[in-house]
Coordinates of C-alpha atoms in Angstrom, one line a residue:
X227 CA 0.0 0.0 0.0
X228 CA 2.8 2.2 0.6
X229 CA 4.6 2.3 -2.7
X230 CA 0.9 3.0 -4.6
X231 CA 0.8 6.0 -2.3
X232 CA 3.9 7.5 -3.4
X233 CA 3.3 6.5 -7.2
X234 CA -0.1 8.6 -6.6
X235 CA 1.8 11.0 -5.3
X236 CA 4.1 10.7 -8.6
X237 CA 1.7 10.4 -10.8
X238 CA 0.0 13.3 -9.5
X239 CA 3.0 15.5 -9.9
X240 CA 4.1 14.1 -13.1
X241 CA 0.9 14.2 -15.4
X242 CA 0.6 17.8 -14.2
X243 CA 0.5 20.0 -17.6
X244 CA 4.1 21.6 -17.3
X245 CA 5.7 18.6 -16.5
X246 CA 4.3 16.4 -19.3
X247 CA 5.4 18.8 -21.7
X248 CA 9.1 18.6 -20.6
X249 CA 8.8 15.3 -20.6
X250 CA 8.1 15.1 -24.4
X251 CA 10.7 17.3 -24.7
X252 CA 13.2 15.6 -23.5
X253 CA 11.5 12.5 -25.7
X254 CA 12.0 14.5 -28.8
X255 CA 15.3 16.0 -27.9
X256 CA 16.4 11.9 -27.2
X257 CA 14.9 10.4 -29.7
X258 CA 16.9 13.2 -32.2
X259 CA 20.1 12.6 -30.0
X260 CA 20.0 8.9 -30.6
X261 CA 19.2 8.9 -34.4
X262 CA 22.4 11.5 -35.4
X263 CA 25.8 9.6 -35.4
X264 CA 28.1 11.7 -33.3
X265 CA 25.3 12.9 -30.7
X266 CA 24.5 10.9 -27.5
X267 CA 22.7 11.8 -24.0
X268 CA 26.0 12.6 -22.4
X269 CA 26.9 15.5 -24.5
X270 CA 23.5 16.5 -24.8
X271 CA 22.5 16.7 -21.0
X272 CA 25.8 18.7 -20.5
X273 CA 25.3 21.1 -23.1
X274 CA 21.6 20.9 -21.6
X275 CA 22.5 21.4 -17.7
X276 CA 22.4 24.8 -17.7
X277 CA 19.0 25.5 -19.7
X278 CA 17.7 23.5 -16.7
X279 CA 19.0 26.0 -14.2
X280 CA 16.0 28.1 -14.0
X281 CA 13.3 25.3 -14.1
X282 CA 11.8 23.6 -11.3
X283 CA 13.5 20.7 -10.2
X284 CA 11.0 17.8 -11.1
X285 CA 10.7 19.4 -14.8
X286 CA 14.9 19.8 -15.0
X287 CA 15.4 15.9 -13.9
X288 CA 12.1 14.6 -16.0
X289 CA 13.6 16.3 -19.0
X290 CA 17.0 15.1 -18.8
X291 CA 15.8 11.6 -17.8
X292 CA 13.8 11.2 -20.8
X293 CA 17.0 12.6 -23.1
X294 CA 18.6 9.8 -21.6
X295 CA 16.1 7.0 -22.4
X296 CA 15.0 8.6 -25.4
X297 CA 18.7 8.2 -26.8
X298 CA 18.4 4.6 -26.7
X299 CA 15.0 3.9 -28.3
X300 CA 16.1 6.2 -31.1
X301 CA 19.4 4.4 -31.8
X302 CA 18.1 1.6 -33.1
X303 CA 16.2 3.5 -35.6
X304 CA 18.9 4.3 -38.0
X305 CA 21.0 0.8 -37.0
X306 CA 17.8 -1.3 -38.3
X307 CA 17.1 0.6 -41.5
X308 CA 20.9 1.9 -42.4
X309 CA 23.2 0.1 -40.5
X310 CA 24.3 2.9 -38.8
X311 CA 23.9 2.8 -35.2
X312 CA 22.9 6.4 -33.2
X313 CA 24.3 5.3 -29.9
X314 CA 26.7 2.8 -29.1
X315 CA 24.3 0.4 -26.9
X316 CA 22.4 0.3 -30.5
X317 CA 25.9 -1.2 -32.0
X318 CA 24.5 -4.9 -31.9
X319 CA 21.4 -3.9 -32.9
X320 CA 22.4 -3.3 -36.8
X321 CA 24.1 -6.6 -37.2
X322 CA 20.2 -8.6 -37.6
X323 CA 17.7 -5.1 -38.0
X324 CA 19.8 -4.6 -41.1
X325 CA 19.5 -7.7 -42.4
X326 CA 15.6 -7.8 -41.7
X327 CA 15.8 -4.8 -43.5
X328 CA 17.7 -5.9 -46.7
X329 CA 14.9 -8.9 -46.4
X330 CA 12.0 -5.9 -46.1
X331 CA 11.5 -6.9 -43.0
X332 CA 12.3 -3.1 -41.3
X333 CA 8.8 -2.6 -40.2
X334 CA 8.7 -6.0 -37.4
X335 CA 12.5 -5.2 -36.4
X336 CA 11.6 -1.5 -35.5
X337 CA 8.1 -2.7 -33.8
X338 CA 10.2 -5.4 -31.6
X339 CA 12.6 -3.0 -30.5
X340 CA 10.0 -0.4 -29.8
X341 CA 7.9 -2.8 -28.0
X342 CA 11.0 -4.6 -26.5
X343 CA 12.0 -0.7 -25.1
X344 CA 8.8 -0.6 -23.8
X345 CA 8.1 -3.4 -21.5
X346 CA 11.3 -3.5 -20.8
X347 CA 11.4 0.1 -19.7
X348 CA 8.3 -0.1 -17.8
X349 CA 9.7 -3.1 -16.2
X350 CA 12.7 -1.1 -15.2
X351 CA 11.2 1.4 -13.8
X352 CA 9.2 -0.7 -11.4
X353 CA 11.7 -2.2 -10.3
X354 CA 13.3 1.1 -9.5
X355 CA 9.7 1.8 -7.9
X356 CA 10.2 -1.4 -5.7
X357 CA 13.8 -1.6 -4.4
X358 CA 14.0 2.7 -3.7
X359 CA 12.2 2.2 0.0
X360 CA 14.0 -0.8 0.9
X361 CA 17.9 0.6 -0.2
X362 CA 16.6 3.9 1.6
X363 CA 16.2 1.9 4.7
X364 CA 19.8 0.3 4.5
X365 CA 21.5 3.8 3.5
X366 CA 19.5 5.6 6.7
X367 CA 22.1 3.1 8.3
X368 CA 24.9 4.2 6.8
X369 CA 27.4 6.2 8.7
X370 CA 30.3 8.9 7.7
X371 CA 32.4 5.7 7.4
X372 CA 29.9 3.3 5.0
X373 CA 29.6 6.2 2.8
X374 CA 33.4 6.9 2.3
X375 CA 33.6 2.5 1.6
X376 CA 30.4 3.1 -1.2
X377 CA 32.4 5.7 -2.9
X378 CA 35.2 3.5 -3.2
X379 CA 32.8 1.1 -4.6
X380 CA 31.4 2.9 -6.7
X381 CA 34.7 4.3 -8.1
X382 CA 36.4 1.0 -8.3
X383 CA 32.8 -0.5 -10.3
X384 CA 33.7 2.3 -12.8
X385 CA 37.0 1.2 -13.1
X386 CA 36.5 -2.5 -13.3
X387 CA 33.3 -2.1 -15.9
X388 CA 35.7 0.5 -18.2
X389 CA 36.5 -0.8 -21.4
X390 CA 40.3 0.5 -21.1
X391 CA 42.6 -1.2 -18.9
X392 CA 43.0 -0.5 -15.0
X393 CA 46.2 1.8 -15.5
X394 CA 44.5 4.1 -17.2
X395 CA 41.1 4.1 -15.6
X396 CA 42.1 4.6 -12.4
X397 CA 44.6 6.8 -13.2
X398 CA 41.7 8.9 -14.7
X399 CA 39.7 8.3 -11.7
X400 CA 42.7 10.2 -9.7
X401 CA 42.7 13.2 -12.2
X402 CA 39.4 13.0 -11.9
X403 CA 39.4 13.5 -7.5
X404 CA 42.6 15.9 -8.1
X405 CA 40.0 18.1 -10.4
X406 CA 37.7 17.7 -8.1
X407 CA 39.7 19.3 -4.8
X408 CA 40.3 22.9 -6.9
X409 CA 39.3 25.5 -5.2
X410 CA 39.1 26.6 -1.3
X411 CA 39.0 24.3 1.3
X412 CA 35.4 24.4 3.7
X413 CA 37.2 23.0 6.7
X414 CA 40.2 25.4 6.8
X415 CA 39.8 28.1 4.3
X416 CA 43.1 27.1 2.5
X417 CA 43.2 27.4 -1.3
X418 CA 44.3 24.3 -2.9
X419 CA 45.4 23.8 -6.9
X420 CA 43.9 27.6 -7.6
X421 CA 47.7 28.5 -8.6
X422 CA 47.0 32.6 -7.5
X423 CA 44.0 32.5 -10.0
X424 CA 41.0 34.3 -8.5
X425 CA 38.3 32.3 -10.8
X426 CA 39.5 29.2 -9.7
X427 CA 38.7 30.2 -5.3
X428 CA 35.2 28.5 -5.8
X429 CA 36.1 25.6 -7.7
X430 CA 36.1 24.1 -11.8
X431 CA 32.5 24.8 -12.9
X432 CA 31.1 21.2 -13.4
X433 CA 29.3 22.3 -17.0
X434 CA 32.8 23.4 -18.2
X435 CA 34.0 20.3 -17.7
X436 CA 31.1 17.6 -18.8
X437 CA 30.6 20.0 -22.2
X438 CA 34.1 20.3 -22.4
X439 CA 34.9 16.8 -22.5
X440 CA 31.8 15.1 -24.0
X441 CA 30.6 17.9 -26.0
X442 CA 33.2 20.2 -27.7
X443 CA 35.7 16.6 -27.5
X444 CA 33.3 14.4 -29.3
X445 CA 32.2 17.6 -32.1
X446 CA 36.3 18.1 -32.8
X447 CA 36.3 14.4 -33.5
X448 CA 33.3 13.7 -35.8
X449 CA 34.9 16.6 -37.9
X450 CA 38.0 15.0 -38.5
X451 CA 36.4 11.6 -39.2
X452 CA 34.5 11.9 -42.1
X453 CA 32.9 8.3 -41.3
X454 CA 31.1 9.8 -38.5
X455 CA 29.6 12.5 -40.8
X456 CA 27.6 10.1 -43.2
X457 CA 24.8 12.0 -42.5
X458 CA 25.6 13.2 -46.5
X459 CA 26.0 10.3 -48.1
X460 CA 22.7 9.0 -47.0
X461 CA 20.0 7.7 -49.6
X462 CA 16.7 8.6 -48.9
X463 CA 15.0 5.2 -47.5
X464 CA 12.0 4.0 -48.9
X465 CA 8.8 4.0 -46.7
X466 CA 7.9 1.3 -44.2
X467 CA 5.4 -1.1 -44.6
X468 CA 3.9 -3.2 -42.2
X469 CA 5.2 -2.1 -38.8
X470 CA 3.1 -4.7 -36.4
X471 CA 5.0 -8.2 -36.5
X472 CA 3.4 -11.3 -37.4
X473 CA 1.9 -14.0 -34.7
X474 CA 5.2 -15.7 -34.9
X475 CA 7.3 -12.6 -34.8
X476 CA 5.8 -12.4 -31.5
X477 CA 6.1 -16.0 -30.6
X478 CA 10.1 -15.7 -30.9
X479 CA 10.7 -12.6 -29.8
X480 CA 8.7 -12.4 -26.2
X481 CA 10.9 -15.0 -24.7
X482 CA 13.9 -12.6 -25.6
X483 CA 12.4 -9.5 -24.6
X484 CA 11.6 -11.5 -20.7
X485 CA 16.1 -12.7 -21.4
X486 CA 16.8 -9.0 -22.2
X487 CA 15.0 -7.9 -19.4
X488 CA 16.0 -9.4 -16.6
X489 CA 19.7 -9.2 -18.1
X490 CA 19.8 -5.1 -18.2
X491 CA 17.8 -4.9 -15.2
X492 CA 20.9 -6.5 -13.3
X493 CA 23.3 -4.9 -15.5
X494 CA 21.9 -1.3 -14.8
X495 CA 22.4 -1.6 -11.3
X496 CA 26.2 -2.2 -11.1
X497 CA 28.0 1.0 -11.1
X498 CA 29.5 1.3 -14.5
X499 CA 27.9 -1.6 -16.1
X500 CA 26.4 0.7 -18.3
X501 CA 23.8 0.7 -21.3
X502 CA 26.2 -0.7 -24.3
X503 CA 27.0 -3.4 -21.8
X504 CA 23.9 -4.8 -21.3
X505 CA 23.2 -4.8 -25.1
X506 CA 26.1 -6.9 -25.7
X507 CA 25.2 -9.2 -23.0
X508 CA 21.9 -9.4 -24.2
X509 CA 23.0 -10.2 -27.8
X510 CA 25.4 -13.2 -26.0
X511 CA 22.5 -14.4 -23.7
X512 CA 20.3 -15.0 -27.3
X513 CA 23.4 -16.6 -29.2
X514 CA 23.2 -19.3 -26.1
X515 CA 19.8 -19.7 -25.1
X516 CA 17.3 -19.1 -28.1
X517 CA 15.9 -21.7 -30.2
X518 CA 16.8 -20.1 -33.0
X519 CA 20.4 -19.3 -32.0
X520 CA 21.4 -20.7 -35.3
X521 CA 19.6 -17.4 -37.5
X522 CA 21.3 -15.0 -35.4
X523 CA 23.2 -12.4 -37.4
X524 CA 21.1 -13.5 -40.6
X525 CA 18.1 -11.3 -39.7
X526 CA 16.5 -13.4 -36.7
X527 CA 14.0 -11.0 -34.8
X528 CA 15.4 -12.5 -31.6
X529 CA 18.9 -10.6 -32.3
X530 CA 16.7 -6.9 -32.4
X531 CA 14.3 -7.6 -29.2
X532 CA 16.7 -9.2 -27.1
X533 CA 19.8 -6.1 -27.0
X534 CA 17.5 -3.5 -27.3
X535 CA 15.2 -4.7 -24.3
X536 CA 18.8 -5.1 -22.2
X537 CA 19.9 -1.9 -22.9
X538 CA 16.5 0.0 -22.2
X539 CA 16.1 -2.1 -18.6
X540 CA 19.4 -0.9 -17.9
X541 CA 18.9 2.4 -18.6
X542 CA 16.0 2.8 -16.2
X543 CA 18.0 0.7 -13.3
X544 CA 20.8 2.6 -13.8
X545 CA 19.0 5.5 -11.6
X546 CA 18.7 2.9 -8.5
X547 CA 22.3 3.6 -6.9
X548 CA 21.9 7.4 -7.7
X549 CA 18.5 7.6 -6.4
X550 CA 18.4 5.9 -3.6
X551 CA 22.5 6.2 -2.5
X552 CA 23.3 9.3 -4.1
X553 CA 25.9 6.9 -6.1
X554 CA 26.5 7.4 -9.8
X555 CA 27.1 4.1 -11.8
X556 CA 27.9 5.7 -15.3
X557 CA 28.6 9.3 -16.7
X558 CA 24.6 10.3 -17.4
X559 CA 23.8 9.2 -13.7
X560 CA 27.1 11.3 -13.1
X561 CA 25.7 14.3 -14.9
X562 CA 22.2 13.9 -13.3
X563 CA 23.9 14.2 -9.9
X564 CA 25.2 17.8 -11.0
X565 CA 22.0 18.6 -11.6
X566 CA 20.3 17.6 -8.8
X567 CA 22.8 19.1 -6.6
X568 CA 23.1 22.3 -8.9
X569 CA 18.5 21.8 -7.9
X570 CA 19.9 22.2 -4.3
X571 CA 18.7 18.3 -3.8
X572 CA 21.3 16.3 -2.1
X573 CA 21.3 12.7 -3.6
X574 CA 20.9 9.6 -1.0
X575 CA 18.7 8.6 1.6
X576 CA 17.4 12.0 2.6
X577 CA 16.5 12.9 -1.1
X578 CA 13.1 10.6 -0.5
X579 CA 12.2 12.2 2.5
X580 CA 13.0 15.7 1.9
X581 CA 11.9 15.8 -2.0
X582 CA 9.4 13.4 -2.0
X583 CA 7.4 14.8 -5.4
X584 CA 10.9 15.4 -7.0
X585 CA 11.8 11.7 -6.3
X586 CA 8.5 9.9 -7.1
X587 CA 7.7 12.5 -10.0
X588 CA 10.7 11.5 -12.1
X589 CA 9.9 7.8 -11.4
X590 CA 6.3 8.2 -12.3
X591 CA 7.8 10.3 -15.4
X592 CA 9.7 7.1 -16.6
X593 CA 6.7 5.2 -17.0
X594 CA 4.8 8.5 -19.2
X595 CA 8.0 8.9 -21.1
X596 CA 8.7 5.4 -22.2
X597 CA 4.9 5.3 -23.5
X598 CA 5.6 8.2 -25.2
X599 CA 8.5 7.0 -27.2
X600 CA 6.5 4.2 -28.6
X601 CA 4.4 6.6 -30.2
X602 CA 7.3 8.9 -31.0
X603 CA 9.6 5.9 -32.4
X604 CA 7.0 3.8 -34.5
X605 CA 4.3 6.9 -36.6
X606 CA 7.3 8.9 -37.1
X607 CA 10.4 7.0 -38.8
X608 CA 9.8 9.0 -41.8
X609 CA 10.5 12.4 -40.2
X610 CA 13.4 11.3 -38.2
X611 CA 15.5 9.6 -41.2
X612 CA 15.0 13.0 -43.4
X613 CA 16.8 14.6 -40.4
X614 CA 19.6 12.7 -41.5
X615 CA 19.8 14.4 -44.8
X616 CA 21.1 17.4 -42.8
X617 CA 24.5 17.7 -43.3
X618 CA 27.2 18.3 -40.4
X619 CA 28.7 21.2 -41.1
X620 CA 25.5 23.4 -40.6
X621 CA 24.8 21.0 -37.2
X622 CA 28.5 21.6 -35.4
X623 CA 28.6 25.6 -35.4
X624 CA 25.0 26.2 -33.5
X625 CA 26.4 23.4 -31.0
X626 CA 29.6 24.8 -30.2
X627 CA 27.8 28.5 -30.3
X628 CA 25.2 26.6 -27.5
X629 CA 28.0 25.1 -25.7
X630 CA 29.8 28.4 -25.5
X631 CA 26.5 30.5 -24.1
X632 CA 25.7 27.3 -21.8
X633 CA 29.5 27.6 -19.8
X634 CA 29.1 31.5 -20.0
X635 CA 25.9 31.6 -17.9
X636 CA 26.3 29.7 -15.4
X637 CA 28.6 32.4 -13.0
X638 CA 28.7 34.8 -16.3
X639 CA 32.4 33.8 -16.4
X640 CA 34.5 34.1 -19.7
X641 CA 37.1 31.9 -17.9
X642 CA 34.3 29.1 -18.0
X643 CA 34.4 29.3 -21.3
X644 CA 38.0 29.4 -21.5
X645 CA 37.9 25.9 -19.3
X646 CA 35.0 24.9 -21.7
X647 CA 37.7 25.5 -24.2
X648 CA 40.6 23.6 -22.5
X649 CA 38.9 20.8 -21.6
X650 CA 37.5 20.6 -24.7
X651 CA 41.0 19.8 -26.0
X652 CA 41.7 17.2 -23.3
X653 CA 38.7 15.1 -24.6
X654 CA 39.1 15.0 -27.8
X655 CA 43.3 14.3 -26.9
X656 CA 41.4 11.5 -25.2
X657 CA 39.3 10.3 -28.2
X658 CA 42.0 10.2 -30.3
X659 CA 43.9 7.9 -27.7
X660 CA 40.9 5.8 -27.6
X661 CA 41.1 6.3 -23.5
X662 CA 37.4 6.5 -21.9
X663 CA 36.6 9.8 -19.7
X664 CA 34.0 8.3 -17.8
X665 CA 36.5 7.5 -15.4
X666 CA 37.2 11.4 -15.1
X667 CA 34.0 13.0 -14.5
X668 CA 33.1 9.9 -12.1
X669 CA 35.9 11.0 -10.0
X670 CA 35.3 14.6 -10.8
X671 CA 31.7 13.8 -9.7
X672 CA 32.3 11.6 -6.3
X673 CA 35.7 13.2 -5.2
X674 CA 33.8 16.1 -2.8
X675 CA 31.4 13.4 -1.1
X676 CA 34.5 11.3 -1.0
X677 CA 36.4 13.8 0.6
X678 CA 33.7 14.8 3.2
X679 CA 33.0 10.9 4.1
X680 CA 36.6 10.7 4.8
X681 CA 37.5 13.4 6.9
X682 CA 33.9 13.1 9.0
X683 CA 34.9 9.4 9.7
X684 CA 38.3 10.7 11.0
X685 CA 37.4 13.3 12.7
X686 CA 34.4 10.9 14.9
X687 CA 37.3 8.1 15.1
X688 CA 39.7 10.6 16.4
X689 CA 42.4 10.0 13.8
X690 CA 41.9 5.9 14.0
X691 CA 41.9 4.4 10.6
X692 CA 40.4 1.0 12.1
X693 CA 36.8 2.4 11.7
X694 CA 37.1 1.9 8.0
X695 CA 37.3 -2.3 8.6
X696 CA 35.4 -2.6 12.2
X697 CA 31.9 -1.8 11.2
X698 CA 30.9 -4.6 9.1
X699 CA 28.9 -2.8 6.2
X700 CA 32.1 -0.9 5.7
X701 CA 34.2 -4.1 5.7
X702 CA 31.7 -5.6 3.5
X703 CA 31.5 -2.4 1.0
X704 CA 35.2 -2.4 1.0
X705 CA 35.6 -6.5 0.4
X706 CA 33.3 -6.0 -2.5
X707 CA 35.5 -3.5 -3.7
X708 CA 38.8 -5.7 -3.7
X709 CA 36.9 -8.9 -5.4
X710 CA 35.9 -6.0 -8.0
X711 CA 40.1 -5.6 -8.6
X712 CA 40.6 -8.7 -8.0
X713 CA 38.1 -10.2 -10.6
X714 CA 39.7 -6.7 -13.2
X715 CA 43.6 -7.8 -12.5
X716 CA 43.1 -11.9 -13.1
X717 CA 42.5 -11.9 -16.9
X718 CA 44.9 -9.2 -17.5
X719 CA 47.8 -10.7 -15.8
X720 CA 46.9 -13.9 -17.5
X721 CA 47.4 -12.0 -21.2
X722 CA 50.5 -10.6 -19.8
X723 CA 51.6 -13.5 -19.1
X724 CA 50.9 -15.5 -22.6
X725 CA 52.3 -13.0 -24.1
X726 CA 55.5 -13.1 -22.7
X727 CA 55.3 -16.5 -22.7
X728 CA 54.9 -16.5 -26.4
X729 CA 57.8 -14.3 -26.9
X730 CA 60.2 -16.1 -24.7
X731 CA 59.1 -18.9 -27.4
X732 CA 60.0 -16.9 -30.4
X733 CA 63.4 -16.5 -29.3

């Protein structure tokens, strides 16, 4: 009875005129996003953060969730009929939606992922719904100590899920807490890092450096690779017929939307698991357990509904740790915790009981947005692919233009812009190295409550470190934390050591 009281309650705030309308919004805004090649939510919501600065705070976090869930319905769009995925999580997605296409198949493959998003979405968000009172009541127990062991967690689940090797993720992560420290301490009133500049006393502007690294970084790339600008080359597709799929389509492809599912849902919640993740893990769960295993990658429907169900699930899951233990598992989640504390909403615990219509509006919102995207994704295919005929070179200018404004009035700073600028250069440095930042902005992101967590343990303990392994949910956090590197080190020691082995046997 409790949890249909507060979706009444979220319901009641999230059907309310203004906030539908954001929501669509943001459905639009991620639909677009996850159709272009070179866009995707992360840029977006950081070149989007501060437009959201003078909303309320349920319409800033519904719009920018549904940007984020919006990306990854609209991704498969373009991977099914083109072969050219929007989003990376839509990557696996193109390898049978093509080939249904090529076959004239398109209009099934875009209903199962559609429909796939859907329930799987929905299912998502329940479960979001259903485990947010019961991790509440855990993290209420949580002391100065447990929270210094989650961030650890949380840092080390970033590092362990990155697709780049431990070196360089956790150096990252370092940068990243380094970055972070800039500015003057609260404690003592000692500047640290600020180097005698006066704009640096209160800190690096958060927008400066998500836009700067996954918006001006990611714009500088696409230019220089003229792959990523296809948008050109593109031949008008032909117009889809028969969108609803047959009884059988259905008959194959419900059994992998349930595998999808339940995959994501469990993928979303480990920090830096991620989206893209779960699609590849749902593509891998179909090669092993589908019937028709055997059609896979030759146009089987199975290889459409079972990814793109994964990596919608995990996209609504993904808000668990951040909603209900202020803990960001991916770089979204990490720029959704700038905005709710740039709101003035302190993730965790206390964000239910002190924001209740904030919290239970963007969880009703989910369920509203996701319905909207089926209508959004399935009548208007048509519109979105002409979009594509627009070519890149009118697109980049009015995005760097919006970045620029964006960073500029936040503290109407031109040294905001200059960072915008700077760090701008650092991620596309990092592109071109192939080196993840999500590591960065992670630490970037968790370093203050780090910080704060560490020094309030200290301070209770009286300088005595044994706090950190005497309370047992901070031993167990921490445990968790070492199987994490642990499980991270093993296979890459073990390719180390082949090959060295298998150059000591060349010699």
């Amino acid at each position: 009875m409790e949890l249909i009281d507060h979706l009444t309650l979220g319901f009641s705030t999230a059907l309310t005129l203004q906030n539908v309308l954001y929501a669509l919004a943001g459905c639009l805004v991620g639909t677009l996003v996850g159709i272009l090649p070179g866009l995707g939510p992360v840029a977006t919501i950081a070149m989007l953060l501060p437009v959201t600065y003078t909303l309320p705070p349920t319409s800033a976090l519904i719009m920018l969730a549904s940007i984020y869930y919006g990306a990854q319905y609209g991704g498969s769009t373009t991977a099914i009929l083109m072969k050219i995925p929007g989003e990376s999580s839509s990557v696996v997605t193109t390898i049978d939606g093509y080939e249904m296409a090529k076959k004239g198949r398109a209009g099934p493959a875009l209903a199962a992922s559609a429909l796939g998003s859907f329930v799987a979405g929905s299912f998502g968000t329940l479960l979001v719904a259903a485990l947010a009172m019961p991790l509440t009541e855990i993290a209420f127990k949580f002391g100065p100590a447990e929270y210094f062991s989650l961030m650890v967690l949380g840092l080390v689940g970033a590092v362990a899920m990155s697709p780049d090797s431990i070196d360089k993720s956790l150096g990252l992560m370092v940068v990243g807490v380094l970055l972070s420290l800039v500015g003057t301490d609260v404690n003592s009133g000692a500047t640290r890092y600020t180097f005698d500049v006066l704009e640096l006393l209160s800190g690096i502007e958060f927008t400066a450096i998500a836009m700067g690294l996954f918006g001006i970084g990611e714009i500088v790339a696409n230019l220089e690779n003229q792959r990523r600008s296809r948008a050109e080359e593109i031949v008008p597709v032909a117009k889809v017929h028969g969108l609803m799929p047959t009884r059988e389509d259905w008959r194959r492809m419900a059994p992998s939307i349930l595998r999808g599912t339940a995959v994501g849902s469990i993928l979303g919640i480990l920090p830096g698991a991620g989206v893209t993740i779960a699609s590849f893990a749902g593509y891998t769960v179909e090669k092993k357990f589908s019937r028709h295993r055997h059609e896979l990658g030759k146009g089987a429907i199975e290889g459409v509904a079972g990814p793109e169900s994964a990596n919608n699930s995990a996209a609504q899951t993904n808000f668990i740790s951040l909603l209900t233990l202020g803990v960001p598992g991916s770089a979204v989640m990490a720029l959704m915790l700038g905005a709710m504390i740039i709101q003035n909403i302190q993730p965790g615990p206390q964000a239910i009981s002190s924001h209740p219509q904030v919290f239970w509006g963007l969880i009703a919102s989910m369920w509203i947005g996701n319905a909207m995207l089926v209508v959004l994704n399935l009548p208007l295919i048509g519109v979105w692919i002409k979009l594509l005929s627009v070519p890149y070179r009118f697109m980049y200018p009015a995005i760097l233009v919006f970045c620029a404004i964006g960073a500029y009035s936040v503290q109407n700073s031109t040294f905001d812009v200059a960072l915008l600028s700077l760090f701008g250069v650092l991620g596309y440095a990092m592109l071109k190295l192939k080196v993840s930042p999500v590591p960065l902005l992670l630490g970037f992101v968790l370093g203050p409550m780090l910080e704060t967590s560490f020094r309030r343990t200290l301070m209770v303990s009286r300088g005595d470190f044994s706090v950190f392994y005497n309370r047992p949910l901070s031993l167990s956090l921490l445990l968790v934390a070492v199987v994490l590197v642990i499980a991270t080190l093993v296979p890459t020691l073990r390719r180390r050591k082949h090959e060295v082995l298998t150059e000591s046997a060349d010699f």
